[in-house]
Tab-separated table of C-alpha atoms in Angstrom:
chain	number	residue	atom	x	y	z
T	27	UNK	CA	87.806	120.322	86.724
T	28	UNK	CA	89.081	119.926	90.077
T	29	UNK	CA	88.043	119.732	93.905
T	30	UNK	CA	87.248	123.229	94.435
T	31	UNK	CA	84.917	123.380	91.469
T	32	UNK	CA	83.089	120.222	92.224
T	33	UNK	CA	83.272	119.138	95.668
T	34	UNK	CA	79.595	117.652	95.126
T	35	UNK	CA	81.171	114.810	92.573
T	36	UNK	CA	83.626	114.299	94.815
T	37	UNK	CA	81.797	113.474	98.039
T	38	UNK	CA	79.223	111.416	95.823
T	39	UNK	CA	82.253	109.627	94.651
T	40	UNK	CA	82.901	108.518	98.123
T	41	UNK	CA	79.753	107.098	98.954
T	42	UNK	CA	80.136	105.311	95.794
T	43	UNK	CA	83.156	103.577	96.973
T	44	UNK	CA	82.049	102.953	100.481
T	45	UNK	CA	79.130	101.217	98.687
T	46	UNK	CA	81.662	99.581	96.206
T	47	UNK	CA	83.655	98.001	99.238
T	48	UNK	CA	80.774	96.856	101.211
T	49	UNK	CA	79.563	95.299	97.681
T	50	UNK	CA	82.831	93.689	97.132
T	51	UNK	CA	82.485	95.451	93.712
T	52	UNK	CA	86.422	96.213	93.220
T	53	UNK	CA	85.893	96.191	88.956
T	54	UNK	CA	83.175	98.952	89.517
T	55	UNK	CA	84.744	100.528	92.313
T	56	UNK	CA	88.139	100.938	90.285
T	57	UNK	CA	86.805	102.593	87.094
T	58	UNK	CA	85.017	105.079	89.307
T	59	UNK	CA	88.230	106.104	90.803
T	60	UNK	CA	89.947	106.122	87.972
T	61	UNK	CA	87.846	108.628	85.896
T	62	UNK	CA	87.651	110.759	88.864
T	63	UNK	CA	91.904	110.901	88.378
T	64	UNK	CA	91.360	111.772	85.324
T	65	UNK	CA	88.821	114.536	85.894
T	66	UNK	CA	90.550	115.581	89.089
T	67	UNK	CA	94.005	115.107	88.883
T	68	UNK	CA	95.983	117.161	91.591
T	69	UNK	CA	93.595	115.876	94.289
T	70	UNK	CA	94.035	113.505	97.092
T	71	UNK	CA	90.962	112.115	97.198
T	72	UNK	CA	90.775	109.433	94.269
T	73	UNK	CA	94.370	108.258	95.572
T	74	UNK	CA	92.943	107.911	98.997
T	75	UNK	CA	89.972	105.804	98.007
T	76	UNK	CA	92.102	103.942	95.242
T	77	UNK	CA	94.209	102.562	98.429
T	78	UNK	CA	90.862	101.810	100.297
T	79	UNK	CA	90.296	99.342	97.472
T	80	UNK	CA	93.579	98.042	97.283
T	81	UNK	CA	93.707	97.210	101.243
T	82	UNK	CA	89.764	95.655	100.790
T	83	UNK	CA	91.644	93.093	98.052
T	84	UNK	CA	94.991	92.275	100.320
T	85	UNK	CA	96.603	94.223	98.069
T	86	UNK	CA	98.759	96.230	101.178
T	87	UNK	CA	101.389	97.302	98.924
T	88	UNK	CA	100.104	99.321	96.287
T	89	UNK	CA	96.983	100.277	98.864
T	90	UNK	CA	100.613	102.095	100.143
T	91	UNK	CA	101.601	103.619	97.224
T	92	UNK	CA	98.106	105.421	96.664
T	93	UNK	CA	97.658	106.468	100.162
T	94	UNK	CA	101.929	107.926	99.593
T	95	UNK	CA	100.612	109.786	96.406
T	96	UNK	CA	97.399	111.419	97.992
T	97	UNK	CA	99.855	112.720	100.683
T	98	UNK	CA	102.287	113.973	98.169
T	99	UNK	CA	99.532	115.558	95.975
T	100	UNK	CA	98.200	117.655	99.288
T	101	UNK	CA	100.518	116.444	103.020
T	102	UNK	CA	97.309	118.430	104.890
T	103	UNK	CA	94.734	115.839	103.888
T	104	UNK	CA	94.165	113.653	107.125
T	105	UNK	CA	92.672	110.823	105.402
T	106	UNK	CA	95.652	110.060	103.411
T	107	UNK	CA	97.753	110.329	106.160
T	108	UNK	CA	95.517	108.322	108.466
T	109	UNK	CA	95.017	105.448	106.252
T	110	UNK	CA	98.999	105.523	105.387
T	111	UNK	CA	99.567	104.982	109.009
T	112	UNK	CA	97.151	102.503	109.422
T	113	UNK	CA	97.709	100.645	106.321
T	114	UNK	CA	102.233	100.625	107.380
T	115	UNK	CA	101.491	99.992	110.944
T	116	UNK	CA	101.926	96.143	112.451
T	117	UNK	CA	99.285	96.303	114.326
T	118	UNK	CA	96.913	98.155	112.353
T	119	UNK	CA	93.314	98.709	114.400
T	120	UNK	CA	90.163	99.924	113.316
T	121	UNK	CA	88.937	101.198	109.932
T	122	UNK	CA	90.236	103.012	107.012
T	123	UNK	CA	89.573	106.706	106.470
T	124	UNK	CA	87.193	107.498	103.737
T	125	UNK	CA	86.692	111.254	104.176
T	126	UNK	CA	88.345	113.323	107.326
T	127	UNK	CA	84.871	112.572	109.439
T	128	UNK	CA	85.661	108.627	109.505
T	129	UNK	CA	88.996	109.672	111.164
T	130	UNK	CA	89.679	108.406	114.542
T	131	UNK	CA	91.525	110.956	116.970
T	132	UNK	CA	95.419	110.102	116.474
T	133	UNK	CA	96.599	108.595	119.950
T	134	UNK	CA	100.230	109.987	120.530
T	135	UNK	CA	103.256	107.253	119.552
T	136	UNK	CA	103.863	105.264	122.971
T	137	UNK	CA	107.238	104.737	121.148
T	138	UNK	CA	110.169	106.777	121.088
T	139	UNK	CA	114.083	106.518	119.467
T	140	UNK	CA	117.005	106.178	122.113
T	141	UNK	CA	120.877	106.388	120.431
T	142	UNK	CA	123.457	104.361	122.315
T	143	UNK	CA	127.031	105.747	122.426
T	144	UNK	CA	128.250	104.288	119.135
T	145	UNK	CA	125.110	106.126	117.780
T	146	UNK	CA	123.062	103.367	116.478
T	147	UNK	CA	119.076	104.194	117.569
T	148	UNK	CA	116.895	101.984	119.674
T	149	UNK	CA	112.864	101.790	119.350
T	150	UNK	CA	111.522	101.987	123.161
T	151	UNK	CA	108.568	102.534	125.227
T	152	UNK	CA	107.874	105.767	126.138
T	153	UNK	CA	108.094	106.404	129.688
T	154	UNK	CA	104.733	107.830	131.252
T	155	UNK	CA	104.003	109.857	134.527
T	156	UNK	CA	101.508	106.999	135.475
């Protein structure tokens, strides 16, 4: 009952969704994902796409929650990760990770933490060699 013994059910169940979102079928979308926690409950992948469908709704902050939990159930899955940073970023570009082939190449932070003297940290620019 989990990922390794059914990977089939679990990529089908991400089409679903993708079809779900482009439908704008959230109701349908949601009870998919949620039997597939129940059948499959130590794996990323329903979390991931749960969040998916909260972020298609405006629904940022629990999209954040279920992106945090499919990172905590397995840190090594780069959707979760991908769609956490996207989804917490400002200026959030591009789309949301369905399955590791949807994501985009990570560009390094151009950002970097300076401490003054009295220790309190500063967010600046990265210097490059350009």
């Amino acid at each position: 009952m989990n990922e390794i013994v059914n990977p089939i059910q679990l990529n089908e169940l991400i089409e679903t969704i993708r079809i779900a979102v482009r439908r704008r079928d959230y109701a349908g979308g949601e009870l998919e994902i949620a039997k597939a926690m129940r059948d499959h409950p130590h794996s990323p992948i329903p979390h991931n796409l749960m969040g998916i469908l909260f972020v298609s709704q405006q629904e940022q902050l629990i999209a954040l929650k279920h992106f945090r939990a499919a990172a905590a159930l397995d840190p090594t899955y780069l959707p979760a990760r991908c769609n956490l940073e996207l989804c917490a970023s400002m200026n959030a570009q591009g789309s949301f990770a369905y399955s590791v082939s949807d994501c985009r190449e990570v560009s390094s932070n151009p950002w970097t933490i300076l401490y003054d003297e009295k220790g309190i940290g500063h967010v600046v620019r990265r210097k490059t060699s350009c």
